[in-house]
Amino acid sequence: MMTFIARRCRNLILFGIAAAFFFVLYQISVSSLQPTPYYSGWTLLVMMVFLALLNVRKKFSFLPMLGKASKWLQLHLYVGVLTIFIFAMHLQFRMPNGTFETLFALVYIGVVLTGLLGLYMSRAFPKRLTSHGETIFYERISVLRRQICEESEKLVFDSIAETNSTTLPEFYTKRLLPYLKGPRNVLMHLLGSKLPYRRLLNDMDVVERYLNNIEKEVFSDLKEYIESKENLDHQHALQSGLKYWLFVHIPLTYSLLIFLVVHVVVVYAF
Amino acid sequence: MAKRLQDFSFDKSQYERVPQKWICGWTPEGHPCHLGPDSKGCCRATYECKPWKNENRWECSRHKSHGGKCEEGPRPDGECCRVLTNCQPIRSVRASRGRVALYTCYVTLAVLLFMLSSTDVFTYLEPGNLTGPHSAIEGKLGGSSSCAQCHSAAEKTPAQWLQMAISNHSGIGLKESQLCLNCHKQDGQQSFALNVHGLHSDQLTLSTDRISKKLASGEITSSPEMVNLVASMAPIPGVPSKNGEVSCATCHREHRGRNFNLTQLSNHQCQTCHTVQFGSFSKGHPQFENFPYKRHTKIKFDHLTHINGYFKSMPAEMSPNMCSDCHQLDANNKLMEVKHFEQTCNNCHGPSLKQGISVLRFPGVNLSALKKYSKNLGIDLDTGEHSKFWVDSEEQEDTGELTAFMKFLLQGEVNMEHEHIQTWFEDGIAEAVESEEEEHVQHAVDFVNQIKTLYATISDDEGHKGLKKLIQNALETKEDIPNATMASLIGRFPVGLVRHSLKGLLGEEEAMSEDGSLSSYGGWYQEGYGIHYQPTGHADDFLRNWMDVTGQYAGKNTAAKDLFNYLISSGKATSCSKCHSVDAMPDGSMKVNWKSLPSKKGSFSKFSHAPHLNLLNEEGCKHCHKFKDMTKFNKGKFEEAFAGTDPLVFESNFEFVEKETCAECHVADRAGDNCTLCHNYHVTNFAPALSVVLLNEPPAEEKPSKVDNNSEATDKRKADEEAKRKADKEAKKKADKEAKRKADEEAKRKADEEAKRKADENAAKANSADQKYVDYVVSVLSDLQGGFNELANPVTTVQDAMERYKSSKAKLETICQTVSSSTLNEVLELSKPRPSSRQDVIDRAKAIGQAIEKFQAKPDADLSALKSLMDGGSNETSQTGGENQKRVDYVVSVLSDLQSGFNELANPVTTVQAAMERYKNSKTKLEAICGAVSHPVLNNVLEQAKPRPRSRQDVIDRAEAIGKAIEEFKAGHGDSDLSPLDSLIK
């Protein structure tokens, strides 16, 4: 069993060899007046179809002969990055300036950029998800958010009878309830910033000085809910990121395939 | 410490069905129902549980994960007491993603459909801009028409594109390349245009075999670079075959921007098909072979003999000292051509070019003997009235030989094989007097009759038709020789002279031109019994044309060959071949090289002298073109080379240029060593490609002419003729233009005179009844103009100017209401809107000035209605009249000038200098007036005008004083005698 590092090194070396191989082929092809764009174009087409097949593979997970999805994903990543080189060679290292060709290239660039973003997120986010409190099912987040909100609300308003003070309920209503009602600070969570959370805690610390002992006990429980909500938002933001980048990547891929077909027809016709 | 939120115990943890397409619409609110929507997205909410009956009691069945049994429990009828609120189910994340993908596909298809169905489909599909030259097609035609010039698919529908895309594509590139050739026609050989290097495959095979042999023998070596080596080791389909055709797009890739260099090729690309490959020019490129002296030069010139011999014996001022004395850059700044004959060789070789040649003559025949024999034999010898011109060989010694021209022309007259006709000529001459045998006499009679017929044909009444037919017959060509070519042959033939001679006038004028002295500038003359032609000098058209045409037919027509050989024969003083080399062409024709420049047709290499001339060192041209040592130079071989007609046999005066000489500079990091720098891929040239597309004309049918093919000289001459025709046309055009210009000038002059006359009439008219009205209007307009002028200047009297402007505009409005004049109305319109800028004010003043002139020249209204206005106004002029009035006006104008000068001086305007001039002039005039007449008011003004103003206020005060003086003068001038001013006014 190869270690992760060894496997990564092996893959990178193979990738480098493949890239160098294609580049040499390109140079030879250009130098020998071959119709290089045809060769690079067909290579790209095959690669793109292969990349698109990952989605199909996922749908046919019950077929063992197709190989592991993880292997497919690995190949998807390396072949995807390799297409960047082939694409540059296909365009002869220049940007197209025709309308159709430019749109086609932009769609490809969109697919590549979202793919690279997805690659980053799928590598970085799981670590952050597991290292930041309780890991939550994405589908349960809204239920748990509501649960936190209801429980905390009950806690605060039930305490009024005991404390005869409205300080805590007022603070809860004005400052905490909006925070607890829905997902908050998605972008900050994606960027890994805790600034909004610290600001909230700071506000809570300010209020805490004006609470009596009973209220402080309730406030202590309330802090736990806030912490849970912070984790819930964190889980929501990161898991949303992991899910929603595909909302751009996959549709653009289909668009790319449609462009590709038209491109091939036009190129062969003309 | 955060609270743990999830409980994974079996009875509390809910199973999440992620792949489901629909989820409960309450999920975002955090309280989804446990039932969830169905697969079609319909809400299934009813009750929180479905109670079950435990014996006779209904019990709640709510799951623990949803709170367990409720406190209320089921209703008595067994229904759950907790009703679920209906929702609008929403798509799951996965399903939403699929939906977005679907919509994206729709959008993509819509965009593509829009593009493909648009009238601008080709604008959208164009993969990039065309290069600059080709963009002209785009600009001219646009849309599918422009694309169809190069792509056959552009004329088809998108559905047909699909069909084309899946059909067989072999050879499609070559088919499309044919479209390129519609515009880019290769000179002469269109069928080879797509061949490798544009050559016939046999030529290429020969060349390849030659190189291969050298490679095999080790004479040259091949050292390909890695890229070429790999390409040759693993050939991929698509490499152009050595003898096959190559599509244009193999090397010329379009749609890469306006400034893309379509002809740019790397050295590796050039070498990909080559047998010998190498790294760079300096390393590996084969040595030059006999470069650049592979073939004999067009002009036969022995540099060594001339420089070391003839030039040394010449006076220093006549002999050339430098290469540039005889050579110059050609029009393309590429090749060094020999300067014109007049500038170079004429001094020594010019005089020898005017020796006449015999064209027609009556051969000597023993006429008396022939008459006698023919009479005895009953053969009809009709010497007729021309008999006296025949040379009787008994009286004058004459060999009776025919001229070369006559022999050629008789070929067209006598229907006989060439060999036989030559024998017949000789026999006819010889036998005419030698024998009484009937056959011999008949020969001689026929001979004489043929000569007669020839003369008669040349001088027939139908112009040159007979001669034309003779030439066609002699050349044995049924083709219609182009008129230009035929005209060059026979156009200058002395038909009149021949006819003259036939009419018996020859003998009478014989003495006039016995030695051709009357033709010292060249031309036709008679000498003895013959008609001779003396060349006009160098490049005589008549002889040159005959040489060109007979040279073309020399390969297939003996008569033409004989005449060509006669015309170029060495030793004749008039022989052009003394200096012009003759090339035997592959088809047997002969070509005289008239121009010094080598033909670049069919050349793989190119060289431009111009950029190299600035780099010459003290050696000059000799740095590359080194003279051979006299001991090494084989003069005999040199002469022999030019005596023959094989262009590849040559002994040069110069050493061959070595590759190393070029490689001194031509390396990658200096002058460059790209293959295309010195080599042409397309060996034969392409004609300029502007015609077909841009003119919207179908490609002209190429109709190769046998006469014109392979005849550079004829082509050149035709080009010259075309140029001459154009020059004539241009000259005619110029002359026409000049004539038209003169006619226009004349017409203009007349029109001006007429206009002046009318203006005078108008002026006279104006001087009569309408003058006072005109003056009134002019004065109003002048005021208006003056107002604008002052407004234009940064003066302190703006307010005055505005007042003046307003009052004059009011007056003008009144006038316009009273009379109807388009000119005045225009001025009124012009004066109405508020000026937007100083320039606007100036422009308006200018326009009003023009209107004043126009109005003065021709008042376009009946102004009598203005009388009432003028009566009410300050109309001094109407109250005074006659000669005295003119004098008053003159004085008033001088005073007004003076006042205006002061006024302008008072203002900080930029026209101070002009104001000063005006002030000085008017002061001088006033002094003169005061000298002529004695008037106290004027004297006072003069006194006021003399001292230099002390301040601006002083100037203003004086202007006011002068204004008052003007009024005073106007009122009180009646007592004074102003008649002495007449001389001043004049």
Tab-separated table of N, CA and C in Angstrom, chain B residues 298-395:
chain	number	residue	atom	x	y	z
B	298	LYS	N	22.921	37.814	-68.875
B	298	LYS	CA	22.047	38.263	-69.964
B	298	LYS	C	22.815	39.184	-70.910
B	299	ILE	N	23.662	39.980	-70.308
B	299	ILE	CA	24.510	40.847	-71.122
B	299	ILE	C	25.907	40.244	-71.138
B	300	LYS	N	26.381	40.075	-72.339
B	300	LYS	CA	27.731	39.504	-72.460
B	300	LYS	C	28.731	40.644	-72.274
B	301	PHE	N	29.375	40.610	-71.146
B	301	PHE	CA	30.322	41.680	-70.863
B	301	PHE	C	31.518	41.084	-70.134
B	302	ASP	N	32.647	41.247	-70.752
B	302	ASP	CA	33.879	40.706	-70.172
B	302	ASP	C	34.491	41.796	-69.291
B	303	HIS	N	34.178	41.705	-68.002
B	303	HIS	CA	34.667	42.724	-67.070
B	303	HIS	C	36.190	42.809	-67.087
B	304	LEU	N	36.830	41.651	-67.069
B	304	LEU	CA	38.296	41.641	-66.924
B	304	LEU	C	38.965	42.306	-68.120
B	305	THR	N	38.505	41.934	-69.326
B	305	THR	CA	39.123	42.505	-70.526
B	305	THR	C	38.867	44.008	-70.604
B	306	HIS	N	37.645	44.370	-70.261
B	306	HIS	CA	37.328	45.796	-70.317
B	306	HIS	C	38.121	46.585	-69.282
B	307	ILE	N	38.124	46.091	-68.040
B	307	ILE	CA	38.766	46.859	-66.970
B	307	ILE	C	40.283	46.882	-67.138
B	308	ASN	N	40.809	45.730	-67.473
B	308	ASN	CA	42.273	45.666	-67.569
B	308	ASN	C	42.788	46.128	-68.926
B	309	GLY	N	41.923	46.209	-69.915
B	309	GLY	CA	42.392	46.585	-71.245
B	309	GLY	C	41.772	47.858	-71.755
B	310	TYR	N	40.525	47.733	-72.180
B	310	TYR	CA	39.896	48.855	-72.886
B	310	TYR	C	39.813	50.114	-72.028
B	311	PHE	N	39.376	49.955	-70.804
B	311	PHE	CA	39.168	51.149	-69.974
B	311	PHE	C	40.477	51.882	-69.705
B	312	LYS	N	41.552	51.122	-69.633
B	312	LYS	CA	42.849	51.759	-69.347
B	312	LYS	C	43.315	52.605	-70.516
B	313	SER	N	42.918	52.176	-71.716
B	313	SER	CA	43.360	52.926	-72.896
B	313	SER	C	42.433	54.100	-73.188
B	314	MET	N	41.361	54.208	-72.442
B	314	MET	CA	40.408	55.302	-72.672
B	314	MET	C	40.781	56.514	-71.831
B	315	PRO	N	40.326	57.690	-72.260
B	315	PRO	CA	40.528	58.867	-71.394
B	315	PRO	C	39.846	58.632	-70.046
B	316	ALA	N	40.469	59.171	-69.016
B	316	ALA	CA	39.980	58.899	-67.654
B	316	ALA	C	38.524	59.300	-67.471
B	317	GLU	N	38.119	60.422	-68.113
B	317	GLU	CA	36.746	60.893	-67.904
B	317	GLU	C	35.715	60.012	-68.599
B	318	MET	N	36.171	59.192	-69.525
B	318	MET	CA	35.232	58.327	-70.242
B	318	MET	C	35.115	56.949	-69.626
B	319	SER	N	36.167	56.537	-68.963
B	319	SER	CA	36.151	55.166	-68.438
B	319	SER	C	35.520	55.128	-67.049
B	320	PRO	N	34.752	54.102	-66.801
B	320	PRO	CA	34.132	53.973	-65.477
B	320	PRO	C	35.155	53.595	-64.409
B	321	ASN	N	34.958	54.137	-63.211
B	321	ASN	CA	35.893	53.858	-62.114
B	321	ASN	C	35.297	52.961	-61.037
B	322	MET	N	33.993	53.041	-60.934
B	322	MET	CA	33.335	52.276	-59.866
B	322	MET	C	32.227	51.420	-60.467
B	323	CYS	N	31.830	50.432	-59.684
B	323	CYS	CA	30.753	49.553	-60.146
B	323	CYS	C	29.491	50.356	-60.423
B	324	SER	N	29.278	51.379	-59.553
B	324	SER	CA	28.033	52.148	-59.673
B	324	SER	C	28.029	53.034	-60.918
B	325	ASP	N	29.163	53.135	-61.619
B	325	ASP	CA	29.150	53.890	-62.861
B	325	ASP	C	28.343	53.174	-63.933
B	326	CYS	N	28.302	51.874	-63.824
B	326	CYS	CA	27.563	51.094	-64.834
B	326	CYS	C	26.362	50.360	-64.247
B	327	HIS	N	26.366	50.156	-62.942
B	327	HIS	CA	25.286	49.382	-62.330
B	327	HIS	C	24.473	50.258	-61.385
B	328	GLN	N	23.200	49.913	-61.287
B	328	GLN	CA	22.327	50.620	-60.343
B	328	GLN	C	21.258	49.653	-59.847
B	329	LEU	N	20.675	50.035	-58.726
B	329	LEU	CA	19.604	49.204	-58.188
B	329	LEU	C	18.397	49.245	-59.113
B	330	ASP	N	17.730	48.131	-59.216
B	330	ASP	CA	16.522	48.121	-60.039
B	330	ASP	C	15.365	48.777	-59.282
B	331	ALA	N	14.230	48.808	-59.932
B	331	ALA	CA	13.083	49.519	-59.346
B	331	ALA	C	12.655	48.905	-58.015
B	332	ASN	N	12.927	47.621	-57.836
B	332	ASN	CA	12.529	46.962	-56.585
B	332	ASN	C	13.600	47.037	-55.508
B	333	ASN	N	14.692	47.732	-55.831
B	333	ASN	CA	15.817	47.832	-54.889
B	333	ASN	C	16.383	46.474	-54.516
B	334	LYS	N	16.283	45.550	-55.432
B	334	LYS	CA	16.782	44.213	-55.111
B	334	LYS	C	18.016	43.873	-55.946
B	335	LEU	N	17.860	43.972	-57.238
B	335	LEU	CA	18.937	43.526	-58.106
B	335	LEU	C	19.723	44.724	-58.638
B	336	MET	N	20.963	44.443	-59.009
B	336	MET	CA	21.772	45.498	-59.602
B	336	MET	C	21.673	45.345	-61.115
B	337	GLU	N	21.009	46.294	-61.746
B	337	GLU	CA	20.873	46.216	-63.190
B	337	GLU	C	21.941	47.082	-63.854
B	338	VAL	N	22.174	46.782	-65.113
B	338	VAL	CA	23.126	47.597	-65.864
B	338	VAL	C	22.416	48.865	-66.294
B	339	LYS	N	23.095	49.968	-66.150
B	339	LYS	CA	22.470	51.232	-66.550
B	339	LYS	C	22.182	51.215	-68.041
B	340	HIS	N	21.441	52.175	-68.483
B	340	HIS	CA	21.027	52.198	-69.871
B	340	HIS	C	22.231	52.277	-70.797
B	341	PHE	N	22.035	51.743	-71.976
B	341	PHE	CA	23.097	51.693	-72.983
B	341	PHE	C	23.718	53.072	-73.212
B	342	GLU	N	22.850	54.063	-73.255
B	342	GLU	CA	23.345	55.412	-73.523
B	342	GLU	C	24.304	55.886	-72.438
B	343	GLN	N	24.118	55.402	-71.223
B	343	GLN	CA	24.971	55.850	-70.123
B	343	GLN	C	26.241	55.008	-69.990
B	344	THR	N	26.276	53.903	-70.663
B	344	THR	CA	27.392	52.982	-70.419
B	344	THR	C	28.176	52.672	-71.696
B	345	CYS	N	27.599	51.885	-72.570
B	345	CYS	CA	28.350	51.335	-73.691
B	345	CYS	C	28.339	52.231	-74.927
B	346	ASN	N	27.449	53.190	-74.927
B	346	ASN	CA	27.187	53.939	-76.153
B	346	ASN	C	28.437	54.610	-76.727
B	347	ASN	N	29.258	55.153	-75.853
B	347	ASN	CA	30.431	55.887	-76.341
B	347	ASN	C	31.262	55.049	-77.292
B	348	CYS	N	31.448	53.803	-76.952
B	348	CYS	CA	32.314	52.952	-77.776
B	348	CYS	C	31.526	52.138	-78.789
B	349	HIS	N	30.380	51.645	-78.353
B	349	HIS	CA	29.672	50.685	-79.211
B	349	HIS	C	28.511	51.292	-79.980
B	350	GLY	N	28.150	52.503	-79.657
B	350	GLY	CA	26.991	53.111	-80.307
B	350	GLY	C	27.136	53.261	-81.816
B	351	PRO	N	28.247	53.820	-82.285
B	351	PRO	CA	28.369	54.082	-83.725
B	351	PRO	C	28.271	52.829	-84.588
B	352	SER	N	28.653	51.709	-84.077
B	352	SER	CA	28.674	50.496	-84.904
B	352	SER	C	27.301	49.870	-85.077
B	353	LEU	N	26.295	50.479	-84.468
B	353	LEU	CA	24.974	49.856	-84.494
B	353	LEU	C	24.116	50.315	-85.656
B	354	LYS	N	24.689	51.149	-86.552
B	354	LYS	CA	23.845	51.729	-87.594
B	354	LYS	C	24.195	51.232	-88.978
B	355	GLN	N	24.671	50.044	-89.064
B	355	GLN	CA	24.979	49.495	-90.372
B	355	GLN	C	23.728	48.838	-90.941
B	356	GLY	N	23.381	49.236	-92.177
B	356	GLY	CA	22.143	48.741	-92.772
B	356	GLY	C	22.221	47.278	-93.178
B	357	ILE	N	21.050	46.690	-93.257
B	357	ILE	CA	20.973	45.307	-93.746
B	357	ILE	C	20.011	45.281	-94.922
B	358	SER	N	20.299	44.367	-95.838
B	358	SER	CA	19.472	44.270	-97.037
B	358	SER	C	18.242	43.431	-96.734
B	359	VAL	N	17.080	43.967	-97.039
B	359	VAL	CA	15.837	43.258	-96.727
B	359	VAL	C	15.216	42.707	-98.012
B	360	LEU	N	15.102	43.542	-99.024
B	360	LEU	CA	14.526	43.091	-100.296
B	360	LEU	C	15.453	43.526	-101.426
B	361	ARG	N	15.573	42.704	-102.411
B	361	ARG	CA	16.362	43.120	-103.575
B	361	ARG	C	15.958	42.264	-104.771
B	362	PHE	N	16.170	42.857	-105.936
B	362	PHE	CA	15.960	42.082	-107.158
B	362	PHE	C	17.243	41.318	-107.431
B	363	PRO	N	17.176	40.015	-107.383
B	363	PRO	CA	18.425	39.265	-107.601
B	363	PRO	C	18.860	39.338	-109.074
B	364	GLY	N	20.138	39.203	-109.228
B	364	GLY	CA	20.665	39.267	-110.583
B	364	GLY	C	20.305	38.016	-111.409
B	365	VAL	N	19.808	38.232	-112.591
B	365	VAL	CA	19.437	37.123	-113.486
B	365	VAL	C	19.878	37.506	-114.912
B	366	ASN	N	20.371	36.519	-115.616
B	366	ASN	CA	20.725	36.806	-117.014
B	366	ASN	C	19.426	36.889	-117.795
B	367	LEU	N	18.883	38.101	-117.746
B	367	LEU	CA	17.529	38.289	-118.220
B	367	LEU	C	17.414	38.063	-119.732
B	368	SER	N	18.445	38.553	-120.449
B	368	SER	CA	18.366	38.416	-121.912
B	368	SER	C	18.392	36.956	-122.319
B	369	ALA	N	19.280	36.197	-121.652
B	369	ALA	CA	19.359	34.768	-121.977
B	369	ALA	C	18.062	34.068	-121.618
B	370	LEU	N	17.549	34.461	-120.472
B	370	LEU	CA	16.339	33.810	-119.992
B	370	LEU	C	15.155	34.108	-120.911
B	371	LYS	N	15.117	35.363	-121.336
B	371	LYS	CA	14.049	35.736	-122.267
B	371	LYS	C	14.141	34.902	-123.544
B	372	LYS	N	15.381	34.787	-123.981
B	372	LYS	CA	15.596	34.066	-125.243
B	372	LYS	C	15.165	32.608	-125.100
B	373	TYR	N	15.642	31.982	-124.023
B	373	TYR	CA	15.343	30.550	-123.849
B	373	TYR	C	13.852	30.343	-123.657
B	374	SER	N	13.271	31.199	-122.847
B	374	SER	CA	11.858	31.008	-122.554
B	374	SER	C	11.003	31.228	-123.798
B	375	LYS	N	11.474	32.163	-124.600
B	375	LYS	CA	10.723	32.413	-125.830
B	375	LYS	C	10.805	31.212	-126.747
B	376	ASN	N	12.050	30.679	-126.823
B	376	ASN	CA	12.246	29.496	-127.665
B	376	ASN	C	11.376	28.337	-127.205
B	377	LEU	N	11.265	28.230	-125.874
B	377	LEU	CA	10.524	27.080	-125.317
B	377	LEU	C	9.034	27.372	-125.166
B	378	GLY	N	8.664	28.594	-125.443
B	378	GLY	CA	7.244	28.946	-125.328
B	378	GLY	C	6.791	29.115	-123.887
B	379	ILE	N	7.763	29.375	-123.015
B	379	ILE	CA	7.402	29.585	-121.603
B	379	ILE	C	7.145	31.066	-121.371
B	380	ASP	N	6.086	31.310	-120.630
B	380	ASP	CA	5.692	32.713	-120.416
B	380	ASP	C	6.530	33.342	-119.322
B	381	LEU	N	7.341	34.284	-119.713
B	381	LEU	CA	8.121	35.028	-118.712
B	381	LEU	C	7.636	36.466	-118.751
B	382	ASP	N	6.885	36.787	-117.759
B	382	ASP	CA	6.295	38.129	-117.750
B	382	ASP	C	7.116	39.047	-116.861
B	383	THR	N	8.111	39.671	-117.455
B	383	THR	CA	8.900	40.632	-116.688
B	383	THR	C	8.185	41.966	-116.643
B	384	GLY	N	7.330	42.164	-117.645
B	384	GLY	CA	6.466	43.331	-117.677
B	384	GLY	C	7.210	44.628	-117.483
B	385	GLU	N	6.532	45.518	-116.867
B	385	GLU	CA	7.097	46.854	-116.715
B	385	GLU	C	8.254	46.876	-115.719
B	386	HIS	N	8.360	45.808	-114.926
B	386	HIS	CA	9.434	45.806	-113.925
B	386	HIS	C	10.746	45.269	-114.460
B	387	SER	N	10.739	44.889	-115.687
B	387	SER	CA	11.926	44.196	-116.193
B	387	SER	C	13.170	45.050	-116.128
B	388	LYS	N	12.960	46.305	-116.169
B	388	LYS	CA	14.168	47.142	-116.174
B	388	LYS	C	14.888	47.148	-114.822
B	389	PHE	N	14.209	46.717	-113.762
B	389	PHE	CA	14.890	46.691	-112.458
B	389	PHE	C	15.645	45.408	-112.201
B	390	TRP	N	15.382	44.472	-113.000
B	390	TRP	CA	16.144	43.240	-112.800
B	390	TRP	C	17.584	43.481	-113.196
B	391	VAL	N	18.413	42.978	-112.401
B	391	VAL	CA	19.836	43.117	-112.711
B	391	VAL	C	20.174	42.089	-113.783
B	392	ASP	N	20.615	42.612	-114.839
B	392	ASP	CA	21.025	41.672	-115.882
B	392	ASP	C	22.461	41.289	-115.604
B	393	SER	N	22.655	40.044	-115.263
B	393	SER	CA	23.987	39.620	-114.835
B	393	SER	C	25.013	39.712	-115.930
B	394	GLU	N	24.519	39.927	-117.113
B	394	GLU	CA	25.489	40.119	-118.183
B	394	GLU	C	26.045	41.529	-118.125
B	395	GLU	N	25.202	42.429	-117.658
B	395	GLU	CA	25.647	43.816	-117.589
B	395	GLU	C	26.334	44.111	-116.253
